[in-house]
Amino acid sequence: MTVSRTICLGFLALITAGTLLLLLPIATADGQWNSPLIALFTATSAVCVTGLIIVDTGSYFSPSGQAIILLLIQVGGLGYMTATTFLLLLLGRKLGLRDRLALQQSMDQSELAGGRRLVLSIILMTLILELTGVFLLMPLFSPDFDAAHSLWLAVFHSISAFNNAGFSLFADSLIGYAQSPWMTLVISALIILGGIGYQVIMEAMLWLRDRIQRRRSLRIFSLHFKIVTSTTIILLGLGTIALLSTEFNNPATLGLANLPDKLIMAWFQSVTTRTAGFNSIDIGQMENTSLFIIIALMFVGASPGSTGGGIKTTTLRILLACTRTVLQGKEEVLCFQRQIPSSRVLKAIGVVMGSGLTVIGTTTLISITDPEFNFIAILFESVSAFATVGLSAGITADLTIWAQLAIIATMYVGRVGVLLFMATILGDSSPSVIHYPEEDLLVG
Amino acid sequence: MTVSRTICLGFLALITAGTLLLLLPIATADGQWNSPLIALFTATSAVCVTGLIIVDTGSYFSPSGQAIILLLIQVGGLGYMTATTFLLLLLGRKLGLRDRLALQQSMDQSELAGGRRLVLSIILMTLILELTGVFLLMPLFSPDFDAAHSLWLAVFHSISAFNNAGFSLFADSLIGYAQSPWMTLVISALIILGGIGYQVIMEAMLWLRDRIQRRRSLRIFSLHFKIVTSTTIILLGLGTIALLSTEFNNPATLGLANLPDKLIMAWFQSVTTRTAGFNSIDIGQMENTSLFIIIALMFVGASPGSTGGGIKTTTLRILLACTRTVLQGKEEVLCFQRQIPSSRVLKAIGVVMGSGLTVIGTTTLISITDPEFNFIAILFESVSAFATVGLSAGITADLTIWAQLAIIATMYVGRVGVLLFMATILGDSSPSVIHYPEEDLLVG
Ligand SMILES: [K+]
Ligand SMILES: [K+]
């Protein structure tokens, strides 16, 4: 069985198990057997760490049901992070000497060789960061809830945030804490760390260790590290500025808040849009311009080897580098004074084409089954499902069953990765030995 | 002065001249000086063969004004066709022996050498096809109008159709002739021939000549020919089927017509969407699904070396070929058993990224200046302007002046080509002699 098939079937098995568990009467607050569609939708959304919902998690599900959802999030998130980091390392083996140096510096040699230590290291890092999150979130909830309830809220939101799942136990997501700098700080940190990928965190930690130990550092950051961190920072900044400008005077969102609160809320929405999916602003009340900006940010999404979705920061950066190359009339695609291999360029095209076609397909389907909804809302839900974001313009719960099934399928394809999914469906083809002559043609 | 700068400035000069001419009292039906915005918008739309309008061409402009518009269309269309065909030939010079054979077969050797015969040949072909169009359109209008008026209608619509301009003298475009098979046949043929590009028509004509003369044909069709014709046929077919299905029961569009009329109207809308811009169905009454499909078709547009716009059929095909290559785990991008050079792949990425960013920018801008309009209508007008289509969801005339200026700029950028425009703005950079090492990273 190929790696891609394992990933596709693994997620399918997880979703099936989750659906069966959520069907049980112990999962629901009213103690009745759950509806199959609600169980399937919620299980898929949890395993794919999307966070789109058709019932309110906090009131519809019992504490056991919530625990099942949290477990699905954790297994789904960890599974994906491990799988994609493996792929990154497999790829690392093919690198040249100089580049291998950067990678090897960032993880021990033994980790490159054996997978077991890597998996343990990922699990350990996840647990440490999530536990820190729980510890830091406790003071946020304890003034309003008793100790046990506060702890549960802290555990649930910490795990949901680090896995970029976006599930919340509050019916209005985090709108109630919109103006809390502490919530914004802690949840943002968890989201960003979860969405930036294991390798980037490890490289940063090892660099930090050298600094603290005052070692004379010979550490070279990998190209992956540089692209991911710089793109993440730029997108976070641009998103904050864009949403701050478009919502500045909208009384239903940022309009009535003072300037520091406006800044906090715009920043949080920018962080959560790629691809955590919490919200501290009412998405349904936003301007169309903001929805359009959010759609673009969601489509880009997080970084490879993380818990997040979308086409990924590296894909965007490679395509922008290609555009710059063309404009300069050159042939080499460069990023941070490194050449991008042409196979990566091709893969970036494949990812964007596959993603674009998936989103177009889902949007077309839902606009056929549910023509009464606003078009931008339909496009919004489709992109949100594909990029496993989970933000909602407020229509998902009211869609017809066919549209909800389409959303379920889109979340699944978006999570396992559109190329991996298509490659699995199509099966492996043996590489061709025939070489064809080159012929030029006019483009654009 | 570089070629790209010549093209940019040439179009700018044409638009300025057209604006000045359309300002004159002789251009308007009421004999008053024209409003500068209307003159600028109409001149840009005509020179860029877009066809978006903010006043009704037939009633607002005098016959002289209409003649000026027609002249601008003809010069704009011919100029662009000549310029892009030149680029295609320049590119042909770099080809290998075998590929050069195909190109040389399709045009005489002397045409490859000197540009003058090429320009004459393009003008001649244009005139012959447009005159045939006039001749064939006369019987359509003569039952309803006197001879002189019929002739003028035939001339105007023939030139407008062949140049994919989409300007019509009827207030409701061609809705009045929606169910005429003759109109559909003639206008479709003019649009398709104008949008498929000079080289493709020449290759087809030379092949036809061999057939008629019963020569033993050694003719090899170029890769360009194969890609353009096959993609055009597939897109025309898919567009017809899609629009037929989504509008089948909509009483405001196809719902009340009988099946043959439905077919004719869906076909015509499919043809005109890429990128002529006539309509025989009321766009404003269409389902959102249809609008979305039309937006996608408009974005793709026509073929290089033609009068049409959009990212072009070849660009789409190259990116699809890249996706197939990735899914098959190969490295060579193949189309019709020919390798696509990696420089073309890069250019295709540049075209799509530049086009996407332009459309996103225009849409964002208009959704800020004119928030009261439906989002899909704003997206529709932006794509229509960028791909120089000229179809309208009915809001262009009602937009604020800022949005109309944005539309004007978008039409211009869409016509000269987004890469060419950006390269001109950025200026030419000297090629780098430093080579950087390759480093791999994870994508998607
Ligand atoms: K999410
Ligand atoms: K047009």
mmCIF file of N, CA and C and ligand atoms in Angstrom, chain B residues 49-51 164-166 275-277 388-390, ligand 2:
data_model
loop_
_atom_site.group_PDB
_atom_site.id
_atom_site.type_symbol
_atom_site.label_atom_id
_atom_site.label_comp_id
_atom_site.label_asym_id
_atom_site.label_seq_id
_atom_site.Cartn_x
_atom_site.Cartn_y
_atom_site.Cartn_z
ATOM 1 N N VAL B 49 -11.328 46.648 -27.262
ATOM 2 C CA VAL B 49 -12.363 45.728 -27.761
ATOM 3 C C VAL B 49 -13.073 44.998 -26.627
ATOM 4 N N THR B 50 -13.503 45.766 -25.611
ATOM 5 C CA THR B 50 -14.185 45.158 -24.474
ATOM 6 C C THR B 50 -15.691 45.145 -24.659
ATOM 7 N N GLY B 51 -16.273 46.340 -24.856
ATOM 8 C CA GLY B 51 -17.708 46.377 -25.063
ATOM 9 C C GLY B 51 -18.524 46.693 -23.828
ATOM 10 N N ASN B 164 -14.154 40.730 -31.692
ATOM 11 C CA ASN B 164 -14.569 40.337 -30.346
ATOM 12 C C ASN B 164 -14.815 41.550 -29.469
ATOM 13 N N ALA B 165 -15.404 42.604 -30.078
ATOM 14 C CA ALA B 165 -15.572 43.851 -29.335
ATOM 15 C C ALA B 165 -16.855 43.872 -28.527
ATOM 16 N N GLY B 166 -17.906 43.275 -29.053
ATOM 17 C CA GLY B 166 -19.132 43.167 -28.284
ATOM 18 C C GLY B 166 -19.995 44.418 -28.269
ATOM 19 N N THR B 275 -14.316 35.765 -25.973
ATOM 20 C CA THR B 275 -14.478 36.941 -25.171
ATOM 21 C C THR B 275 -15.212 38.041 -25.919
ATOM 22 N N ALA B 276 -16.212 37.658 -26.745
ATOM 23 C CA ALA B 276 -16.869 38.651 -27.610
ATOM 24 C C ALA B 276 -17.710 39.616 -26.810
ATOM 25 N N GLY B 277 -18.607 39.095 -25.974
ATOM 26 C CA GLY B 277 -19.357 39.971 -25.109
ATOM 27 C C GLY B 277 -20.706 40.423 -25.624
ATOM 28 N N THR B 388 -11.523 41.637 -21.244
ATOM 29 C CA THR B 388 -12.064 42.429 -22.354
ATOM 30 C C THR B 388 -13.251 41.730 -23.011
ATOM 31 N N VAL B 389 -14.177 41.237 -22.165
ATOM 32 C CA VAL B 389 -15.355 40.535 -22.660
ATOM 33 C C VAL B 389 -16.482 41.515 -22.934
ATOM 34 N N GLY B 390 -16.840 42.291 -21.903
ATOM 35 C CA GLY B 390 -17.879 43.279 -22.099
ATOM 36 C C GLY B 390 -19.274 42.827 -21.720
HETATM 37 K K K C 2 -15.353 41.994 -25.974
#
